Amino acid sequence: MDLSILALLTQDGITNGAVYALLALALVLVFAVTRVIWVPAGEFVAFGTLTLAGFQLGRPPGTISLLVGMALVAGAMEVVACVRRGEPARIPRQLAFWTGIPVVLAAAGAWLAGPELPFWAQILLTLALVTPLGTLLYRIAYQPLAEASVLVLLIVSVAVHFALTGLGLYFFGAEGSRTPPFSSLTFTVGGVNVSMQSLLVVGTSIALIGALYLFFGRTLYGKALRATALNRVGARLVGVSPNLAGALTFTLGGLLCAFSGVLIGPISTVYYDSGFLVSLKGFVGAIIGGLVSYPLAAAGALLVGLIEAFASFWASGFKEVIVFTLIIPVLLWRSLTTHHHEEDE
Amino acid sequence: MTDLLEVRNLHVAYGKVEAVHEVSLRVGSGRIVTVIGPNGAGKTTLLGAIMGLLPARGEIRYAGHATAATSVEQRVGRGLILVPERRELFAAMSVADNLELGAFQRVRSGDRSWRATLDEVYARFPRLRERRAQLAGTLSGGERQMLAMGRALMGKPRLLLLDEPSLGLAPLIVREIFSIIESLRASGVSILLVEQNARAALQVSDYGYVLETGELAVEGPSAELAANPRVAATYLGHATAPLSPGAGQGLSVPGRTPAGATRVRSTR
Ligand SMILES: Nc1ncnc2c1ncn2[C@@H]1O[C@H](COP(=O)(O)OP(=O)(O)OP(=O)(O)O)[C@@H](O)[C@H]1O
Ligand SMILES: [Mg+2]
């Protein structure tokens, strides 16, 4: 292997790793705030790519019907909840939020889709259509179980994963899609070829991570989410509702996954069911961070990306085996080095 | 004038074990009411039920409304705020962030006056201002207690539920905490105070209840309770009535509190 191949593989690894890092952050965030192991994160990645691919073909993507369907279910659940609590006066507001906003977004997507829609607008629309799926998914599948144990939530997650894969097949079809690169520019830095595409992917990921950092450090809602992750009872006692925290978290998770889907589209062909494998790599990164540390999770995801790139060069047939075998020493190491604390005051 | 808080025939159970039976109490507005009782009597459980953290049977009315259908967060928004026994601070966040979150619903609804409240809290607890950048988890026990109180005040309470605010504090700080409780009442906040330090609690409060194994044993104006020989013997740790062995057995039922019906235990 010469230097240029080494540089190429490293570049590939970092590019993939940046995408996995977004996923790892989404998984850590969702787990910390809601204790949900978000198995269906991968479906959101696939939906991101497939939605953008749909816009590329100039026709409204299947996401639109899915969004409307979930918005109707969530709206119906809210109506029932309001009636049960004896607060029928809240129904219009809840319906506006849970059904109204998603339907407006879906309508915008359907109306704007067309061959002349610019690429950047397609990306924005993709994010606007996939992100609320996260919010709705929380409302439909997880909010009713907010008090359940981690194990129950995990089982639900697995069920949701299969349900969403099925819906993906129904709404997007079985054929795979690839989206065009954001840029086909390459330039040479110190004798190494660098593609603009990689720079954009890595840059976008870093920018998004920076924005998240500011969100959690500076804004009221960011602090409220951290507070919920740190102490659920304490958060309730200052008036942060677990439902609000959960919905907000899944919205952020949906956004991160949709972003990953958009970024990964030009790198690999995505089918309705390929999200799972992608998110599993993010998950390995998240596990390296013990599902709690954001920087470690991001670093772990980067490592996964690098190992994947080199594995695909030396033993491409065993690429996935090598990547996922990696989790075993990591888990061993973690179980030896982490101590379980009693819940402190 | 109606009572700010009215609890009627409250039952709270953990699974099948009932920890609070048939408890009724009221807190008038602008009043300090205390609940004292031995460990495991159900005091924390009672506050948890009032706050909505624990499911309960019976009626709880706050500010004239039944609370059965309201969530913890809604109660917080209406000024019903608990300083829990376990404090439940956000350990990995700074003192300033903990305080800001105390005003979460106010900041969220665009109420600008929360900054003025923050200044008030810092004025009340100068130690918190000094340590505003420190992580809550690294504070001393006393500082943590101040932060828990400060965080509750940030929510602009109408009725403050305090669960053992003097737990584990040095006498000087205990006095400080109680003087703060008094000054809170002066500023219009009603308080339901649960305390092990019965002497101080009865001194500062207007009315008191004694809770024993989940049931109300005695109630009455605090001065009378403090003078009640049985209460004095059990909770204040000294005898205030002449020894009259054999007279009376245990605590009387609320409303039937014969002054002399007491069996003084040998103390000290
Ligand atoms: N989560 C729980 N599950 C089961 N039993 C509980 C639980 N919490 C409290 N109890 C029991 O309920 C009873 C009342 O407890 P509670 O904490 O209300 O007492 P307390 O009056 O606050 O006591 P202390 O003065 O020690 O704080 C106790 O017997 C306790 O063991
Ligand atoms: Mg207690």
XYZ file of C-alpha atoms and ligand atoms in Angstrom:
645
model
C 0.000 0.000 0.000
C 1.447 3.331 -0.921
C 0.868 6.703 0.577
C -1.822 7.786 -1.857
C -3.947 4.718 -1.140
C -3.444 5.254 2.560
C -4.577 8.855 2.179
C -7.568 7.800 0.111
C -8.684 5.169 2.608
C -8.230 7.570 5.497
C -10.294 10.149 3.699
C -13.027 7.581 2.999
C -12.928 6.417 6.593
C -13.242 9.918 8.000
C -16.081 10.748 5.629
C -18.042 7.642 6.595
C -17.064 8.109 10.211
C -18.477 11.637 10.221
C -21.842 10.269 9.134
C -21.704 7.499 11.736
C -20.801 10.120 14.319
C -24.064 11.955 13.688
C -25.898 8.681 14.175
C -23.946 7.861 17.309
C -24.846 11.263 18.758
C -28.506 10.735 17.926
C -28.458 7.341 19.633
C -26.710 8.638 22.754
C -29.059 11.619 22.953
C -32.202 9.530 22.613
C -30.982 6.993 25.147
C -29.866 9.584 27.694
C -33.137 11.492 27.687
C -35.717 8.763 27.101
C -33.838 5.507 27.878
C -34.922 4.238 24.477
C -32.371 2.234 22.508
C -33.301 3.625 19.158
C -33.075 0.580 16.920
C -35.166 2.197 14.160
C -32.691 5.075 13.739
C -31.464 3.354 10.586
C -34.884 3.545 8.950
C -34.716 7.304 9.328
C -31.370 7.314 7.545
C -32.834 5.268 4.700
C -35.909 7.501 4.573
C -33.589 10.515 4.339
C -31.742 9.131 1.324
C -34.853 7.764 -0.381
C -36.772 11.000 0.106
C -33.985 12.998 -1.463
C -33.780 10.435 -4.262
C -37.512 10.870 -4.840
C -37.111 14.617 -5.191
C -34.209 13.969 -7.568
C -36.571 12.080 -9.846
C -38.871 15.088 -9.704
C -41.773 13.301 -8.040
C -43.232 13.486 -4.541
C -41.507 10.870 -2.359
C -43.394 8.232 -0.359
C -42.443 10.077 2.810
C -45.368 12.406 2.217
C -48.010 9.694 2.615
C -46.142 8.201 5.557
C -45.988 11.594 7.277
C -49.696 12.248 6.763
C -50.585 8.769 7.992
C -48.530 9.108 11.168
C -49.880 12.625 11.758
C -53.444 11.284 11.622
C -52.653 8.495 14.082
C -50.916 10.897 16.478
C -53.775 13.388 16.209
C -56.321 10.688 17.010
C -54.265 9.612 20.032
C -54.148 13.202 21.288
C -57.911 13.607 20.934
C -58.482 10.443 22.948
C -55.968 11.599 25.582
C -57.615 15.036 25.883
C -61.083 13.541 26.259
C -59.837 11.073 28.848
C -58.235 13.825 30.893
C -61.415 15.873 30.650
C -59.766 18.708 28.739
C -61.630 18.874 25.441
C -60.715 22.557 25.185
C -57.126 21.556 24.396
C -58.077 19.451 21.377
C -57.748 22.160 18.681
C -54.269 23.144 19.828
C -53.064 19.570 20.074
C -54.517 18.732 16.667
C -52.879 21.793 15.128
C -49.535 20.653 16.460
C -49.699 16.908 15.910
C -51.689 16.795 12.682
C -51.732 20.331 11.303
C -48.014 21.039 11.087
C -47.034 17.653 9.570
C -49.832 17.894 7.001
C -48.722 21.401 6.021
C -45.144 20.146 5.605
C -46.358 17.179 3.577
C -48.460 19.448 1.377
C -45.482 21.726 0.821
C -43.415 18.697 -0.182
C -46.060 17.430 -2.600
C -46.605 20.837 -4.120
C -42.946 21.798 -4.526
C -41.721 18.449 -5.861
C -40.808 18.750 -9.507
C -37.931 18.577 -11.932
C -37.062 22.269 -11.550
C -36.694 22.218 -7.745
C -33.077 23.220 -6.921
C -30.858 20.677 -5.128
C -30.506 22.690 -1.897
C -34.297 23.051 -1.682
C -34.662 19.305 -2.153
C -32.320 18.763 0.777
C -34.207 21.217 2.980
C -37.518 19.602 2.100
C -36.092 16.168 2.823
C -35.064 17.306 6.298
C -38.447 18.981 6.830
C -40.291 15.779 5.905
C -38.176 13.189 7.732
C -37.521 15.117 10.959
C -41.183 15.289 12.085
C -41.414 11.521 11.609
C -39.201 11.341 14.698
C -41.529 13.532 16.739
C -44.556 11.540 15.608
C -42.863 8.218 16.253
C -42.232 9.289 19.843
C -45.840 10.293 20.307
C -47.212 7.098 18.795
C -44.862 4.393 20.020
C -42.934 5.656 23.032
C -44.880 8.316 24.920
C -47.581 5.880 26.051
C -44.785 3.768 27.575
C -42.740 6.544 29.147
C -42.610 4.797 32.527
C -41.657 1.392 31.121
C -38.333 -0.325 31.747
C -35.374 -0.120 29.372
C -36.019 -3.706 28.309
C -39.654 -3.057 27.374
C -38.611 0.054 25.468
C -35.977 -1.998 23.631
C -38.532 -4.612 22.634
C -40.807 -1.862 21.361
C -37.857 -0.428 19.433
C -37.258 -3.742 17.695
C -40.949 -3.946 16.789
C -40.907 -0.370 15.500
C -37.812 -1.187 13.454
C -39.592 -4.014 11.634
C -42.758 -1.945 11.219
C -40.842 0.962 9.697
C -38.866 -1.350 7.403
C -42.155 -2.728 6.128
C -43.574 0.742 5.663
C -40.364 1.696 3.874
C -40.844 -1.136 1.390
C -44.455 -0.105 0.867
C -43.831 3.603 0.405
C -40.436 3.595 -1.357
C -40.381 0.291 -3.191
C -37.651 -2.325 -3.309
C -35.227 -0.610 -5.648
C -32.140 1.092 -4.285
C -31.254 4.735 -4.780
C -28.132 6.777 -4.854
C -28.105 10.558 -4.850
C -25.587 12.645 -6.787
C -22.579 14.097 -4.941
C -22.893 17.647 -3.686
C -19.761 18.526 -5.615
C -17.474 16.680 -7.990
C -14.532 18.997 -7.402
C -11.223 17.546 -6.305
C -8.044 19.312 -5.466
C -4.589 18.359 -4.356
C -3.156 19.263 -1.008
C 0.484 18.301 -0.495
C 0.349 15.580 -3.125
C -2.883 14.082 -1.756
C -6.146 14.193 -3.645
C -8.956 15.610 -1.571
C -12.520 15.556 -2.822
C -14.779 18.480 -2.165
C -17.534 15.963 -1.431
C -15.633 14.548 1.554
C -14.878 18.020 2.829
C -18.542 18.970 2.612
C -19.668 15.846 4.454
C -17.117 16.259 7.221
C -17.698 20.014 7.402
C -21.466 19.624 7.622
C -21.129 17.021 10.352
C -18.779 19.205 12.347
C -21.072 22.207 11.940
C -24.050 20.179 13.090
C -22.172 18.852 16.101
C -21.123 22.418 16.947
C -24.716 23.593 16.698
C -25.807 20.791 19.017
C -23.084 21.749 21.469
C -24.377 25.319 21.563
C -27.961 24.099 21.816
C -27.218 21.963 24.876
C -24.901 24.462 26.511
C -26.710 27.724 25.936
C -30.414 27.359 25.297
C -33.194 26.753 27.788
C -34.553 23.728 25.956
C -31.090 22.250 25.570
C -30.532 22.602 29.293
C -33.950 21.108 29.977
C -33.017 18.026 27.938
C -29.727 17.678 29.797
C -31.588 18.063 33.071
C -34.017 15.311 32.092
C -31.124 13.040 31.202
C -29.418 13.779 34.524
C -32.381 13.536 36.867
C -35.861 12.693 35.656
C -37.609 13.457 38.930
C -35.727 16.721 39.327
C -36.682 17.747 35.808
C -40.357 17.089 36.472
C -40.146 19.080 39.697
C -38.965 22.167 37.831
C -41.788 21.705 35.352
C -40.056 20.010 32.420
C -42.575 17.517 31.144
C -41.117 14.150 30.134
C -43.379 14.203 27.077
C -41.979 17.517 25.943
C -38.424 16.306 26.508
C -39.116 13.046 24.675
C -40.775 14.700 21.689
C -37.987 17.262 21.407
C -35.323 14.569 21.661
C -36.881 12.449 18.947
C -37.209 15.524 16.753
C -33.488 16.163 17.127
C -32.796 12.476 16.577
C -34.920 12.512 13.443
C -33.054 15.550 12.166
C -29.646 13.978 12.793
C -30.660 10.750 11.067
C -32.230 12.552 8.124
C -29.004 14.501 7.782
C -26.997 11.279 7.840
C -29.252 9.917 5.140
C -28.665 12.947 2.965
C -24.906 12.763 3.528
C -24.644 9.035 2.901
C -26.734 9.073 -0.285
C -23.797 9.898 -2.580
C -21.504 7.412 -0.774
C -23.518 4.230 -1.092
C -26.670 2.858 -2.645
C -29.465 2.835 -0.105
C -32.432 0.444 -0.095
C -35.500 0.633 2.118
C -33.822 -1.769 4.537
C -30.182 -0.708 4.407
C -30.517 1.801 7.220
C -30.168 -0.830 9.890
C -26.604 -1.748 8.967
C -25.628 1.914 8.807
C -27.148 2.716 12.165
C -25.527 -0.364 13.669
C -22.173 1.236 12.903
C -23.299 4.393 14.634
C -24.412 2.152 17.461
C -20.951 0.598 17.788
C -19.622 4.133 18.121
C -22.261 4.970 20.704
C -21.415 1.828 22.685
C -17.760 2.842 22.713
C -19.036 5.976 24.440
C -20.997 3.790 26.859
C -24.223 5.342 25.506
C -23.523 8.361 27.694
C -20.466 10.245 26.467
C -20.963 12.354 23.357
C -17.277 12.973 22.533
C -16.372 9.305 23.029
C -19.331 8.250 20.893
C -18.251 10.562 18.080
C -14.644 9.359 18.344
C -15.842 5.762 18.361
C -17.906 6.340 15.236
C -14.890 7.856 13.508
C -12.872 4.791 14.441
C -15.595 2.555 12.999
C -15.482 4.526 9.748
C -11.701 4.163 9.498
C -11.692 0.458 10.262
C -14.455 -0.076 7.728
C -12.487 1.766 5.037
C -9.317 -0.240 5.614
C -11.207 -3.502 6.000
C -12.922 -2.976 2.672
C -9.494 -2.540 1.053
C -7.840 -5.611 2.531
C -10.773 -7.974 2.860
C -13.810 -6.408 1.339
C -15.866 -9.587 1.666
C -15.369 -9.536 5.422
C -15.837 -5.799 5.853
C -18.950 -5.998 8.030
C -17.646 -8.968 9.992
C -14.509 -7.052 10.878
C -16.420 -3.908 11.860
C -18.878 -5.717 14.078
C -16.311 -8.040 15.617
C -14.702 -4.850 16.831
C -17.507 -4.422 19.314
C -16.377 -7.467 21.297
C -13.012 -6.161 22.531
C -14.635 -2.776 23.084
C -17.339 -4.260 25.280
C -14.755 -6.311 27.153
C -12.638 -3.268 27.735
C -15.633 -1.240 28.875
C -16.889 -3.887 31.245
C -13.447 -3.997 32.831
C -12.975 -0.261 33.129
C -16.410 1.061 34.047
C -17.787 0.748 37.517
C -21.425 0.826 38.265
C -22.211 3.543 40.734
C -25.103 3.545 43.059
C -27.454 6.266 41.976
C -26.057 9.274 43.777
C -28.088 11.973 45.382
C -61.200 32.741 52.570
C -60.712 29.302 51.092
C -57.704 27.190 51.835
C -54.883 27.144 49.341
C -54.433 23.414 49.825
C -57.050 21.031 51.044
C -56.358 17.318 51.340
C -59.240 15.023 52.205
C -59.123 11.334 53.095
C -55.917 10.702 51.255
C -54.621 7.167 50.847
C -51.263 6.458 49.226
C -49.951 2.970 48.620
C -46.738 1.447 47.301
C -48.061 -1.627 45.564
C -50.274 -3.278 48.149
C -48.682 -1.634 51.163
C -50.493 1.495 52.185
C -48.103 4.138 53.519
C -50.629 6.927 54.138
C -54.167 6.244 55.378
C -57.099 8.586 55.529
C -55.092 11.774 55.919
C -56.848 15.134 55.800
C -55.119 18.439 56.150
C -55.363 22.025 55.006
C -53.001 24.912 54.421
C -54.497 28.384 54.507
C -52.936 30.979 52.281
C -50.091 32.875 53.852
C -49.685 30.190 56.499
C -46.896 27.886 57.535
C -48.175 24.431 58.351
C -45.909 21.682 59.573
C -46.127 17.904 59.517
C -43.923 16.147 62.017
C -43.553 12.489 62.784
C -41.035 9.693 63.190
C -39.010 8.094 60.394
C -41.133 6.102 58.013
C -44.352 7.800 59.104
C -45.234 8.666 55.528
C -44.360 12.356 55.440
C -42.358 12.201 52.216
C -45.028 9.970 50.714
C -47.674 12.545 51.599
C -45.763 15.349 49.882
C -45.147 13.130 46.854
C -48.876 12.530 46.509
C -49.703 16.227 46.855
C -47.149 17.007 44.166
C -48.542 14.350 41.844
C -45.425 12.179 41.846
C -47.310 9.281 43.442
C -50.782 8.052 42.592
C -53.224 8.542 45.459
C -56.811 7.927 46.429
C -58.811 10.729 48.020
C -59.159 14.382 47.227
C -56.503 17.034 46.803
C -57.673 20.554 46.054
C -55.144 23.250 45.284
C -56.133 26.898 44.835
C -59.768 25.864 44.648
C -59.342 23.207 41.949
C -59.255 19.443 42.143
C -55.811 18.250 41.089
C -56.679 14.695 40.107
C -56.232 15.271 36.370
C -53.222 17.585 36.499
C -49.653 16.499 35.937
C -46.674 17.385 38.099
C -45.608 19.971 35.522
C -48.996 21.653 35.511
C -48.931 21.883 39.292
C -45.479 23.453 39.118
C -46.833 25.983 36.637
C -49.544 26.920 39.135
C -47.025 27.601 41.862
C -47.101 24.301 43.743
C -43.424 23.544 44.188
C -41.621 20.823 46.127
C -38.139 20.821 47.610
C -37.728 17.045 47.787
C -35.987 15.155 50.544
C -33.420 13.845 48.050
C -32.968 17.322 46.544
C -32.877 15.941 42.971
C -30.427 18.558 41.720
C -28.817 18.390 38.290
C -25.420 17.269 39.509
C -23.434 17.727 36.292
C -24.799 21.213 35.667
C -23.707 24.520 37.154
C -25.436 26.246 40.033
C -26.576 28.996 37.659
C -28.071 26.469 35.212
C -29.864 24.676 38.047
C -31.390 27.969 39.108
C -32.367 28.933 35.575
C -34.086 25.588 35.137
C -35.983 26.261 38.342
C -37.712 28.992 36.343
C -38.141 26.751 33.280
C -41.836 27.389 32.736
C -41.459 31.120 33.316
C -38.513 31.504 30.936
C -40.339 29.373 28.399
C -43.437 31.543 28.476
C -41.305 34.644 27.987
C -41.642 35.982 31.535
C -38.716 38.391 31.815
C -39.001 38.804 35.566
C -37.136 35.572 36.231
C -33.868 37.463 36.232
C -35.126 39.642 39.056
C -36.030 36.461 40.946
C -32.515 35.181 40.301
C -31.107 38.326 41.906
C -33.415 37.830 44.885
C -32.269 34.241 45.279
C -28.626 35.297 45.085
C -29.345 38.006 47.663
C -30.917 35.422 49.957
C -28.091 32.920 49.420
C -24.892 34.887 48.688
C -23.020 31.573 48.767
C -24.825 30.504 45.621
C -23.744 33.639 43.806
C -20.125 32.936 44.727
C -20.440 29.392 43.446
C -22.663 29.983 40.449
C -20.210 28.404 37.994
C -19.553 25.359 40.176
C -21.206 22.039 39.356
C -24.127 21.263 41.646
C -22.757 17.785 42.340
C -19.628 19.228 43.935
C -21.434 21.464 46.439
C -21.360 20.758 50.158
C -24.490 19.389 51.814
C -25.534 22.776 53.102
C -24.894 24.489 49.798
C -26.903 21.804 48.064
C -29.802 22.492 50.369
C -29.550 26.199 49.602
C -29.524 25.408 45.903
C -32.586 23.188 46.248
C -34.412 26.011 48.030
C -33.165 28.570 45.531
C -34.227 26.433 42.591
C -37.708 26.090 44.067
C -37.964 29.848 44.637
C -37.073 30.452 40.984
C -40.426 28.916 40.070
C -42.292 31.618 42.028
C -44.098 29.301 44.435
C -47.493 30.071 45.923
C -47.310 26.974 48.057
C -43.883 25.619 48.851
C -43.627 22.013 50.023
C -40.435 21.592 52.033
C -39.241 18.097 52.901
C -36.761 18.286 55.763
C -35.001 21.490 54.736
C -32.705 21.277 57.745
C -31.580 17.690 57.110
C -27.907 17.292 57.930
C -27.147 20.973 58.389
C -25.098 22.725 61.041
C -27.186 24.552 63.687
C -26.228 27.960 62.351
C -27.451 27.143 58.857
C -30.568 25.521 60.267
C -31.399 28.824 61.913
C -30.739 30.597 58.638
C -33.051 28.226 56.776
C -35.836 28.767 59.293
C -35.474 32.524 59.169
C -35.755 32.265 55.405
C -38.935 30.224 55.811
C -40.386 32.989 57.956
C -39.401 35.699 55.533
C -40.947 33.714 52.692
C -44.265 33.778 54.460
C -43.883 37.518 54.882
C -43.585 37.748 51.106
C -46.850 35.858 50.679
C -45.697 32.295 50.108
C -47.587 29.559 51.950
C -45.523 26.676 53.219
C -46.126 23.042 54.071
C -43.102 22.023 56.089
C -42.042 18.475 56.895
C -39.376 18.358 59.580
C -37.499 16.103 61.951
C -36.512 19.203 63.879
C -39.922 19.445 65.525
C -38.960 22.187 67.931
C -37.946 24.615 65.222
C -40.812 23.553 62.985
C -43.430 24.183 65.676
C -41.812 27.497 66.510
C -41.969 28.810 62.993
C -45.357 27.369 61.969
C -48.941 28.383 62.657
C -50.460 24.949 62.682
C -49.130 21.446 62.965
C -50.009 17.849 62.301
C -48.369 14.793 63.805
C -48.223 11.850 61.432
C -47.550 8.391 62.849
C -47.376 5.205 60.748
C -49.350 6.824 57.990
C -52.116 8.265 60.122
C -52.690 11.656 61.655
C -52.284 11.307 65.403
C -52.692 14.867 66.617
C -53.239 18.231 65.084
C -53.567 21.723 66.422
C -52.149 25.216 66.479
C -48.386 24.896 66.777
C -48.134 26.565 70.154
C -50.655 24.104 71.573
C -48.910 21.165 69.985
C -45.615 22.254 71.476
C -47.300 22.447 74.861
C -48.947 19.055 74.451
C -46.979 16.885 76.863
C -47.115 13.804 74.710
C -45.862 15.646 71.650
C -43.250 17.345 73.758
C -42.052 14.062 75.147
C -41.901 12.244 71.847
C -40.781 14.903 69.439
C -39.220 17.671 71.470
C -37.239 15.346 73.668
C -38.199 16.719 77.055
C -41.016 16.439 79.566
C -43.214 19.453 80.081
C -45.848 17.837 82.268
C -45.596 16.236 85.615
C -45.158 12.511 85.535
C -48.458 10.782 85.956
C -47.879 7.178 85.124
C -50.755 5.279 83.649
C -52.735 8.347 82.609
C -53.785 8.088 78.985
C -52.463 5.851 76.317
C -50.787 7.012 73.155
C -51.828 9.958 71.095
C -55.416 10.986 70.771
C -57.402 11.263 67.583
C -57.476 14.625 65.843
C -60.121 16.875 67.263
C -60.132 14.993 70.549
C -56.956 16.099 72.199
C -57.345 16.045 75.921
C -54.665 18.274 77.315
C -53.662 16.030 80.149
C -54.087 12.678 78.455
C -50.503 11.775 78.324
C -48.000 9.264 79.376
C -44.686 10.889 79.778
C -41.815 8.735 78.817
C -38.688 8.902 80.820
C -36.498 11.316 79.008
C -32.877 12.177 79.366
N -40.786 3.456 46.828
C -41.246 2.793 47.918
N -41.643 1.518 47.820
C -42.121 0.845 48.901
N -42.237 1.403 50.108
C -41.866 2.674 50.268
C -41.351 3.444 49.186
N -41.058 4.680 49.624
C -41.377 4.678 50.936
N -41.867 3.490 51.322
C -42.318 3.138 52.662
O -43.392 3.980 53.026
C -43.298 4.380 54.380
C -43.293 5.888 54.485
O -42.093 6.397 53.918
P -41.782 7.937 53.855
O -40.547 8.115 53.061
O -42.976 8.656 53.415
O -41.488 8.269 55.387
P -41.052 9.639 56.037
O -42.103 9.987 57.029
O -40.729 10.652 55.024
O -39.751 9.197 56.826
P -38.385 9.995 57.099
O -38.625 10.874 58.252
O -37.430 8.904 57.426
O -38.023 10.720 55.850
C -42.037 3.719 54.907
O -42.414 2.572 55.618
C -41.249 3.376 53.673
O -40.480 2.217 53.890
Mg -39.094 11.615 54.474
